[in-house]
Coordinates of C-alpha atoms and ligand atoms in Angstrom, one line a residue:
M1 CA -2.5 -17.9 21.6
S2 CA -2.7 -14.0 21.5
L3 CA -3.7 -13.5 17.5
T4 CA -0.4 -12.8 15.8
V5 CA -0.1 -11.6 12.3
R6 CA 3.2 -10.3 10.3
F7 CA 3.9 -8.7 7.1
A8 CA 6.9 -10.0 5.6
P9 CA 8.4 -8.1 2.6
S10 CA 11.8 -8.0 0.9
P11 CA 13.8 -5.1 1.5
T12 CA 14.9 -4.9 -2.3
G13 CA 13.3 -1.6 -2.7
N14 CA 10.2 0.9 -2.1
I15 CA 7.1 -0.7 -0.8
H16 CA 3.9 0.5 -3.4
I17 CA 0.1 1.0 -2.6
G18 CA -0.3 -2.7 -3.2
N19 CA 2.3 -4.0 -0.6
A20 CA 0.7 -1.4 1.6
R21 CA -2.4 -3.2 1.1
T22 CA -1.3 -6.3 2.6
A23 CA 0.8 -4.3 5.3
L24 CA -2.8 -2.3 5.8
I25 CA -5.1 -5.8 6.0
N26 CA -2.8 -7.5 8.5
W27 CA -2.6 -4.4 10.5
L28 CA -6.3 -3.9 10.7
Y29 CA -7.2 -7.5 11.3
A30 CA -5.1 -7.3 14.2
K31 CA -6.4 -4.2 15.4
R32 CA -10.0 -5.6 15.4
Q33 CA -9.0 -8.2 17.5
G34 CA -6.5 -6.8 19.9
G35 CA -3.4 -8.9 18.2
Q36 CA -0.1 -8.4 17.7
F37 CA 1.8 -7.3 14.4
I38 CA 5.0 -8.2 13.2
L39 CA 6.9 -7.0 10.7
R40 CA 9.4 -9.3 9.1
F41 CA 12.2 -8.6 6.8
D42 CA 12.6 -11.0 4.2
D43 CA 16.2 -10.4 3.9
T44 CA 17.7 -13.5 2.9
D45 CA 18.9 -12.4 -0.3
R46 CA 22.1 -10.7 0.7
E47 CA 22.8 -9.1 -2.8
R48 CA 19.5 -7.3 -3.8
S49 CA 18.3 -6.6 0.3
K50 CA 19.1 -3.3 1.1
E51 CA 19.4 -1.3 4.8
E52 CA 18.2 1.6 3.0
Y53 CA 15.2 0.0 1.9
A54 CA 14.5 -1.9 5.5
Q55 CA 14.2 1.7 6.9
G56 CA 12.4 2.7 4.1
I57 CA 9.8 0.1 4.5
A58 CA 9.3 0.8 8.5
R59 CA 9.5 5.1 7.5
D60 CA 6.3 4.6 5.1
L61 CA 4.6 2.3 7.5
A62 CA 4.9 4.9 10.3
W63 CA 3.6 7.1 7.6
L64 CA 0.6 5.2 6.9
G65 CA -0.2 4.7 10.8
I66 CA 1.5 1.1 11.3
E67 CA 3.4 0.9 14.0
P68 CA 4.7 -2.8 14.5
D69 CA 5.2 -4.6 17.6
R70 CA 8.0 -6.2 17.1
V71 CA 10.4 -6.2 13.9
E72 CA 12.3 -9.4 12.8
R73 CA 15.0 -9.8 10.2
Q74 CA 15.5 -13.2 8.5
S75 CA 19.1 -12.5 8.0
A76 CA 19.6 -12.6 11.6
R77 CA 18.3 -16.3 11.7
M78 CA 20.1 -18.3 9.6
A79 CA 21.3 -20.9 12.0
E80 CA 17.5 -21.7 12.9
Y81 CA 17.0 -22.4 9.2
G82 CA 20.1 -24.2 9.6
A83 CA 19.1 -26.7 12.7
V84 CA 15.5 -27.3 10.5
T85 CA 17.4 -28.4 7.4
E86 CA 19.6 -30.7 9.3
K87 CA 16.4 -32.1 11.2
L88 CA 14.4 -32.7 7.9
K89 CA 17.4 -34.2 6.1
A90 CA 17.9 -36.8 9.2
D91 CA 14.0 -37.3 9.1
G92 CA 14.3 -38.4 5.1
L93 CA 12.1 -35.2 4.1
L94 CA 15.1 -33.1 2.2
Y95 CA 16.7 -35.1 -0.5
A96 CA 19.7 -34.1 -2.7
C97 CA 19.5 -33.4 -6.5
Y98 CA 21.9 -32.7 -9.0
E99 CA 19.9 -31.6 -11.9
A100 CA 21.2 -28.4 -14.0
P101 CA 18.5 -26.0 -14.6
D102 CA 18.9 -27.4 -18.5
E103 CA 18.4 -30.7 -17.9
L104 CA 15.1 -29.7 -15.8
D105 CA 13.9 -28.1 -18.6
R106 CA 14.5 -31.1 -21.0
K107 CA 12.5 -33.4 -18.5
R108 CA 9.9 -31.0 -18.8
K109 CA 9.6 -30.7 -22.6
R110 CA 9.9 -34.7 -22.5
Q111 CA 6.8 -34.7 -20.1
A112 CA 5.0 -32.3 -22.0
G113 CA 5.3 -34.3 -25.6
R114 CA 4.0 -37.6 -23.7
G115 CA 1.3 -35.4 -22.3
L116 CA 2.2 -35.5 -18.8
P117 CA 2.3 -32.7 -16.1
P118 CA 5.7 -31.1 -15.5
V119 CA 5.9 -33.0 -11.7
Y120 CA 9.5 -33.5 -11.3
D121 CA 10.1 -37.4 -11.1
R122 CA 11.9 -37.6 -8.2
A123 CA 15.4 -39.0 -9.6
G124 CA 17.7 -37.7 -7.2
L125 CA 15.9 -39.8 -4.3
K126 CA 16.9 -42.8 -6.4
L127 CA 20.4 -41.8 -6.2
S128 CA 22.5 -44.1 -4.2
D129 CA 25.6 -42.8 -1.4
D130 CA 28.0 -44.0 -4.2
E131 CA 26.2 -42.1 -7.2
R132 CA 26.0 -39.5 -5.1
K133 CA 29.8 -39.0 -4.1
E134 CA 30.5 -39.8 -7.5
L135 CA 28.5 -36.9 -8.4
E136 CA 30.4 -34.4 -5.7
A137 CA 33.5 -35.9 -6.6
K138 CA 32.6 -34.0 -10.6
G139 CA 32.4 -31.2 -8.3
R140 CA 28.6 -31.1 -8.9
K141 CA 26.5 -29.6 -5.5
P142 CA 23.3 -30.5 -4.8
H143 CA 20.2 -28.7 -4.2
W144 CA 17.5 -30.1 -1.6
R145 CA 13.8 -30.8 -2.4
F146 CA 11.1 -31.6 -0.1
L147 CA 9.7 -34.9 -0.1
L148 CA 6.0 -34.0 -0.3
P149 CA 3.6 -36.3 1.6
N150 CA 1.7 -37.2 -1.3
F151 CA 2.2 -41.0 -1.3
E152 CA 1.6 -44.3 0.9
S153 CA 4.4 -46.4 0.9
D154 CA 6.1 -45.9 -2.9
A155 CA 7.3 -42.4 -3.2
F156 CA 7.4 -43.1 -7.2
A157 CA 3.7 -43.7 -6.9
P158 CA 2.4 -40.3 -5.7
Q159 CA -1.7 -40.5 -5.3
R160 CA -4.3 -37.7 -4.8
T161 CA -3.3 -36.0 -1.6
E162 CA -5.6 -33.1 -0.8
V163 CA -4.4 -29.9 1.3
R164 CA -7.6 -28.5 2.3
W165 CA -7.4 -25.1 3.9
D166 CA -10.6 -22.4 4.8
D167 CA -9.2 -19.4 3.4
L168 CA -10.2 -16.4 5.1
V169 CA -10.9 -14.5 2.1
R170 CA -11.5 -17.3 -0.5
G171 CA -13.7 -19.8 1.5
P172 CA -12.5 -23.4 1.2
Q173 CA -9.6 -24.5 -0.6
T174 CA -7.9 -27.9 -1.7
I175 CA -4.5 -28.2 -3.6
D176 CA -3.5 -32.2 -4.6
L177 CA -0.1 -32.3 -3.5
A178 CA 0.3 -35.2 -6.1
S179 CA 0.2 -32.1 -8.6
M180 CA 3.3 -30.5 -7.5
S181 CA 7.1 -30.7 -7.8
D182 CA 8.9 -31.4 -4.7
P183 CA 9.7 -27.8 -3.8
V184 CA 13.2 -26.9 -3.5
L185 CA 14.1 -25.6 -0.2
V186 CA 17.9 -25.0 0.0
R187 CA 19.8 -24.3 -3.6
E188 CA 23.1 -25.3 -4.3
D189 CA 24.8 -22.3 -3.1
G190 CA 23.3 -23.6 0.6
T191 CA 21.3 -20.6 0.7
W192 CA 17.0 -20.7 1.1
P193 CA 14.8 -19.5 -0.9
Y194 CA 11.5 -17.9 1.0
T195 CA 9.6 -21.4 1.8
L196 CA 11.4 -22.8 4.5
P197 CA 12.7 -19.8 6.2
S198 CA 9.1 -18.2 6.4
V199 CA 7.3 -21.5 7.8
V200 CA 10.3 -21.9 10.7
D201 CA 9.3 -18.1 11.4
D202 CA 5.8 -18.0 11.5
I203 CA 6.3 -21.4 14.0
D204 CA 8.7 -19.6 16.1
F205 CA 6.9 -16.2 16.3
G206 CA 3.4 -17.8 16.8
I207 CA 1.8 -16.5 13.8
T208 CA -1.6 -17.5 13.7
H209 CA -2.9 -15.8 10.7
V210 CA -0.8 -15.6 7.8
I211 CA -2.5 -12.9 5.2
R212 CA -1.0 -12.1 1.8
G213 CA -1.5 -11.7 -1.7
D214 CA -3.1 -14.5 -3.9
D215 CA 0.1 -15.1 -5.6
H216 CA 1.0 -17.3 -3.0
V217 CA -1.9 -19.5 -2.9
A218 CA 0.3 -22.4 -4.2
N219 CA 2.9 -21.9 -2.2
T220 CA 0.6 -22.4 1.0
A221 CA -0.4 -26.4 0.1
V222 CA 3.7 -26.7 0.7
Q223 CA 3.6 -24.4 3.5
I224 CA 1.0 -26.3 5.3
A225 CA 2.5 -29.7 4.2
L226 CA 5.9 -28.4 5.8
F227 CA 4.2 -26.9 9.0
E228 CA 3.1 -30.7 9.9
A229 CA 6.4 -32.0 8.6
L230 CA 7.9 -29.8 11.9
G231 CA 5.3 -31.0 14.0
A232 CA 3.5 -27.6 14.0
K233 CA -0.3 -26.5 13.4
P234 CA -0.8 -24.5 10.5
P235 CA -1.8 -21.2 11.0
M236 CA -5.3 -19.4 9.3
F237 CA -4.5 -18.5 5.9
G238 CA -6.0 -15.5 3.9
H239 CA -4.8 -14.5 0.4
H240 CA -6.1 -11.2 -0.6
N241 CA -6.5 -10.0 -4.6
L242 CA -3.7 -8.0 -6.0
L243 CA -4.0 -4.5 -7.3
M244 CA -3.2 -3.8 -10.8
N245 CA -2.0 -0.4 -12.4
A246 CA -4.8 1.7 -14.1
S247 CA -3.7 -0.3 -17.7
G248 CA -4.5 -3.6 -16.2
E249 CA -0.7 -4.5 -15.2
G250 CA 0.5 -5.8 -12.0
L251 CA 2.6 -3.7 -9.2
S252 CA 6.1 -3.9 -9.7
K253 CA 8.7 -2.2 -7.0
R254 CA 10.0 -0.4 -9.6
L255 CA 7.0 1.7 -10.3
G256 CA 8.2 4.6 -8.4
S257 CA 5.0 6.6 -9.2
L258 CA 2.9 4.8 -6.9
S259 CA 5.8 4.3 -4.0
I260 CA 4.6 4.8 -0.7
H261 CA 7.3 7.3 -0.6
N262 CA 6.5 9.1 -3.4
L263 CA 2.5 9.0 -2.7
A264 CA 3.4 11.1 0.6
E265 CA 6.1 13.8 -0.8
A266 CA 3.4 14.8 -3.4
G267 CA 1.2 15.6 -0.5
Y268 CA -1.2 12.9 -0.1
E269 CA -3.1 12.0 2.9
P270 CA -2.0 8.8 4.8
M271 CA -5.4 8.1 5.3
A272 CA -6.5 8.9 2.0
V273 CA -4.0 6.3 0.3
A274 CA -4.7 4.0 3.4
S275 CA -8.1 4.1 2.6
L276 CA -8.0 3.3 -1.3
A277 CA -5.3 0.7 -0.4
V278 CA -7.4 -1.3 1.8
L279 CA -11.2 -0.5 0.0
I280 CA -10.4 -1.0 -3.8
G281 CA -11.7 -4.4 -4.0
M282 CA -13.7 -4.7 -1.6
S283 CA -17.6 -4.8 -1.8
G284 CA -18.8 -1.6 -0.4
S285 CA -18.0 2.1 -1.3
V286 CA -14.5 3.4 -1.4
E287 CA -14.7 6.2 0.8
A288 CA -12.0 8.3 2.6
M289 CA -12.0 7.2 6.4
R290 CA -10.8 9.7 8.7
D291 CA -8.9 7.5 10.9
M292 CA -7.6 3.5 11.4
D293 CA -10.3 2.6 13.8
A294 CA -13.0 3.9 11.1
L295 CA -11.4 2.1 8.5
A296 CA -10.4 -1.2 10.7
E297 CA -14.9 -1.2 10.8
R298 CA -14.7 -1.1 7.1
A299 CA -12.0 -3.7 6.7
D300 CA -13.6 -7.2 6.4
L301 CA -11.8 -10.1 4.9
S302 CA -14.5 -11.9 3.7
A303 CA -15.7 -8.3 1.6
I304 CA -12.9 -8.6 -0.7
S305 CA -12.9 -10.1 -4.0
K306 CA -11.7 -12.6 -5.5
S307 CA -10.7 -10.9 -9.0
A308 CA -8.0 -8.1 -9.3
A309 CA -8.4 -5.0 -8.5
K310 CA -7.9 -1.5 -10.4
F311 CA -5.7 1.2 -9.0
D312 CA -6.8 4.6 -10.0
M313 CA -4.7 7.9 -9.5
A314 CA -7.8 10.0 -9.9
E315 CA -9.9 8.3 -7.3
L316 CA -6.8 8.8 -5.1
D317 CA -7.0 12.6 -5.8
G318 CA -11.1 12.5 -5.0
L319 CA -10.4 10.9 -1.8
N320 CA -7.7 13.1 -0.8
A321 CA -10.0 16.0 -1.7
K322 CA -12.7 14.9 0.6
L323 CA -10.4 14.4 3.4
V324 CA -8.8 17.5 3.1
H325 CA -12.6 19.5 3.1
G326 CA -13.3 18.0 6.2
M327 CA -9.7 18.8 8.2
E328 CA -10.0 21.3 11.1
W329 CA -6.9 23.7 11.8
V330 CA -5.9 21.9 14.8
E331 CA -4.9 19.0 12.5
V332 CA -2.7 20.2 9.5
R333 CA -1.6 23.3 12.0
E334 CA 1.8 21.8 12.6
R335 CA 2.6 21.7 8.9
F336 CA 2.7 25.5 8.3
D337 CA 5.0 27.9 9.7
P338 CA 3.2 29.9 12.5
E339 CA 3.9 32.8 10.0
A340 CA 1.9 31.6 7.3
F341 CA -1.3 33.1 5.9
G342 CA -0.2 36.2 7.8
G343 CA -0.7 34.6 11.1
Q344 CA -4.1 34.4 10.3
G345 CA -3.8 30.5 9.8
E346 CA -7.2 29.5 12.4
A347 CA -9.6 31.6 10.7
F348 CA -8.0 31.5 6.6
W349 CA -8.1 27.8 6.9
P350 CA -11.5 26.9 6.5
V351 CA -12.1 29.2 4.1
V352 CA -9.6 27.8 1.9
R353 CA -10.1 24.3 2.5
E354 CA -12.8 23.5 -0.1
N355 CA -10.9 24.7 -2.2
I356 CA -7.9 22.4 -2.3
D357 CA -7.1 19.2 -3.0
K358 CA -4.0 18.8 -1.1
V359 CA -3.3 20.3 2.5
G360 CA -0.1 21.7 1.0
E361 CA -2.2 24.0 -1.8
A362 CA -3.4 26.4 1.1
P363 CA -0.8 29.1 0.9
V364 CA -1.0 28.9 -3.0
W365 CA -4.4 30.7 -2.2
W366 CA -2.9 33.2 0.7
E367 CA -0.4 34.1 -1.9
R368 CA -3.1 34.7 -4.8
L369 CA -4.7 37.0 -2.2
V370 CA -1.8 38.9 -1.5
T371 CA -0.3 39.3 -4.8
A372 CA -3.4 39.2 -7.3
E373 CA -2.9 40.9 -10.5
P374 CA -6.9 42.0 -10.8
V375 CA -8.6 41.1 -14.3
I376 CA -10.6 43.9 -15.3
G377 CA -12.8 43.3 -18.6
A378 CA -13.4 46.4 -20.7
D379 CA -17.2 46.0 -20.0
D380 CA -16.7 46.0 -16.3
R381 CA -14.2 48.8 -15.8
E382 CA -17.5 51.4 -15.5
F383 CA -19.2 48.7 -12.7
L384 CA -16.0 48.5 -10.5
V385 CA -15.4 52.1 -10.5
T386 CA -19.1 51.9 -9.0
A387 CA -17.8 49.5 -6.9
R388 CA -15.2 51.5 -5.5
R389 CA -17.3 54.1 -4.5
L390 CA -19.8 52.0 -2.8
L391 CA -17.0 49.7 -0.5
P392 CA -18.4 50.0 2.8
E393 CA -16.9 52.7 5.1
S394 CA -17.0 50.2 7.8
E395 CA -14.3 48.0 9.3
I396 CA -14.1 44.4 6.2
G397 CA -15.7 42.1 8.2
P398 CA -18.2 38.8 7.6
E399 CA -20.7 41.5 6.5
S400 CA -19.1 43.7 4.2
W401 CA -19.7 41.6 1.0
R402 CA -23.7 41.4 1.4
E403 CA -23.5 44.9 2.3
W404 CA -21.6 46.1 -0.7
T405 CA -23.3 43.9 -3.4
T406 CA -26.7 44.8 -2.4
A407 CA -25.7 48.6 -2.6
L408 CA -24.1 47.6 -6.0
K409 CA -27.2 45.7 -7.0
E410 CA -29.7 48.9 -6.4
E411 CA -27.5 51.1 -8.0
T412 CA -26.2 49.5 -11.2
G413 CA -29.4 46.8 -11.6
R414 CA -26.8 44.0 -12.0
K415 CA -27.5 40.6 -10.7
G416 CA -26.1 37.2 -10.2
R417 CA -23.1 36.4 -12.5
A418 CA -22.5 39.7 -13.9
L419 CA -22.6 41.4 -10.7
F420 CA -20.2 38.8 -8.7
M421 CA -17.8 37.8 -11.4
P422 CA -16.3 41.0 -12.1
L423 CA -15.6 41.9 -8.5
R424 CA -13.9 38.5 -8.0
K425 CA -11.6 38.7 -10.9
A426 CA -10.8 41.9 -10.1
L427 CA -9.9 40.9 -6.7
T428 CA -8.1 37.9 -6.7
G429 CA -7.5 37.4 -10.3
Q430 CA -9.0 34.0 -10.7
E431 CA -12.5 32.9 -11.9
H432 CA -13.1 30.5 -9.1
G433 CA -12.2 30.0 -5.2
P434 CA -13.4 30.7 -1.6
D435 CA -16.5 32.3 -1.2
M436 CA -15.8 35.9 -1.5
S437 CA -18.1 37.0 1.7
Q438 CA -15.1 34.9 3.3
L439 CA -12.2 36.0 1.8
L440 CA -13.0 39.6 1.5
P441 CA -11.4 40.5 5.3
F442 CA -8.6 38.8 4.1
I443 CA -7.8 40.9 1.4
G444 CA -8.5 43.9 2.9
R445 CA -9.4 47.7 2.6
E446 CA -6.4 48.5 1.3
R447 CA -5.6 45.9 -1.2
I448 CA -9.6 45.7 -2.7
L449 CA -9.0 49.5 -3.4
A450 CA -5.7 48.9 -4.9
R451 CA -7.3 46.4 -7.1
L452 CA -10.2 48.3 -8.8
P453 CA -9.8 50.9 -11.1
Ligands
LIG501 N1 8.5 -12.2 1.4 C1 6.9 -12.5 0.5 C2 6.6 -12.0 -0.1 O1 7.0 -10.2 0.3 C3 6.6 -13.0 2.2 C4 4.9 -13.7 1.5 C5 4.3 -13.9 3.0 O2 3.9 -12.9 3.6 O3 4.3 -15.1 3.2 O4 5.9 -12.2 -1.6

């Protein structure tokens, strides 16, 4: 069976950088090994799931460079979940329970009072057919729990039963099924929480590796038991650490600022976002990788740290700037109008790229060159008058700056900052910016003369 992974978001909001981390780690894992990537929308919650969010997630993944081999929706698979539910009931592995939430709460408090763990006592399993009929006649509806295989012959005498797996990230894991309550697989209203649909899909879609956040570690023990109850071989599991924001809080879909869509709109490069999303919380340096192949080389599951990783916006700014400084004109030209930069984009881009943090800032520099308001200090006026007189007669080209400043140095005795800064401020209105020798040809003779006194 070929390697197959899945990314399974609920379309109840926009995905953020932490969700992107899960998607990318799966995508790169499949990419490295020539496997398949399935995008699965966990949209069984009909009220909170929205088509616009599903489309937004697909769009954001595409922006990051992820192209799923296949897209599936849980909402289209209710019949499959229904069939598996009936099979589990017939096998005696799902049993009806009628406790209301407050009754369960009271049970847990009583257990805590007696120093016992808050594990469900399987009271539902003791009900006779008549007792169940009586409850239902009173209008009570059952929810259905999965009978965990944590006993030998007496379900009311659970014994330590270890579920083990070799986690692709965290190494060998052991969870005792006797320490867990039988999970609810079907709610009172007949809908399924995530546990059963996910396992049914993972079986039907031939998922070989489930890679997800470490908030799912405890679910894994239950899901492995469920795979086995359904006669399927469990996939491999890997649980990566989660991202936190700079103040140490977990990320939520409501955190708009870190949504992939907002980062895209704010002009960040997909590879800067992808590199940071994957490489923070992994051993080795966090660098902006130029493409997915390079990032795939670095994305090693065993290099992921076990503690949460902090996402820092300043780090994203730095990575983005680094990427932009190395980008070629062919990589960015389509983002600009052909008339941008006076039609000289190809020549202007290499001059400006090291002075911008985002590609979209390049036109700001062009605007500055075209419309600069000269800044002229009183002490520099006379010097600039001389500069005007000594401006080379020949066409302003790449050599003009050297020629001009050499002549100025000889005549005025100024050097270093005292020589260059008054010219930069007069010609660009700024104290910093691209190399003056390269800017000069774009400013051109007419504007140079107009800005000098
Ligand atoms: N829909 C689940 C979630 O977003 C999927 C978890 C999984 O990957 O199994 O948490």
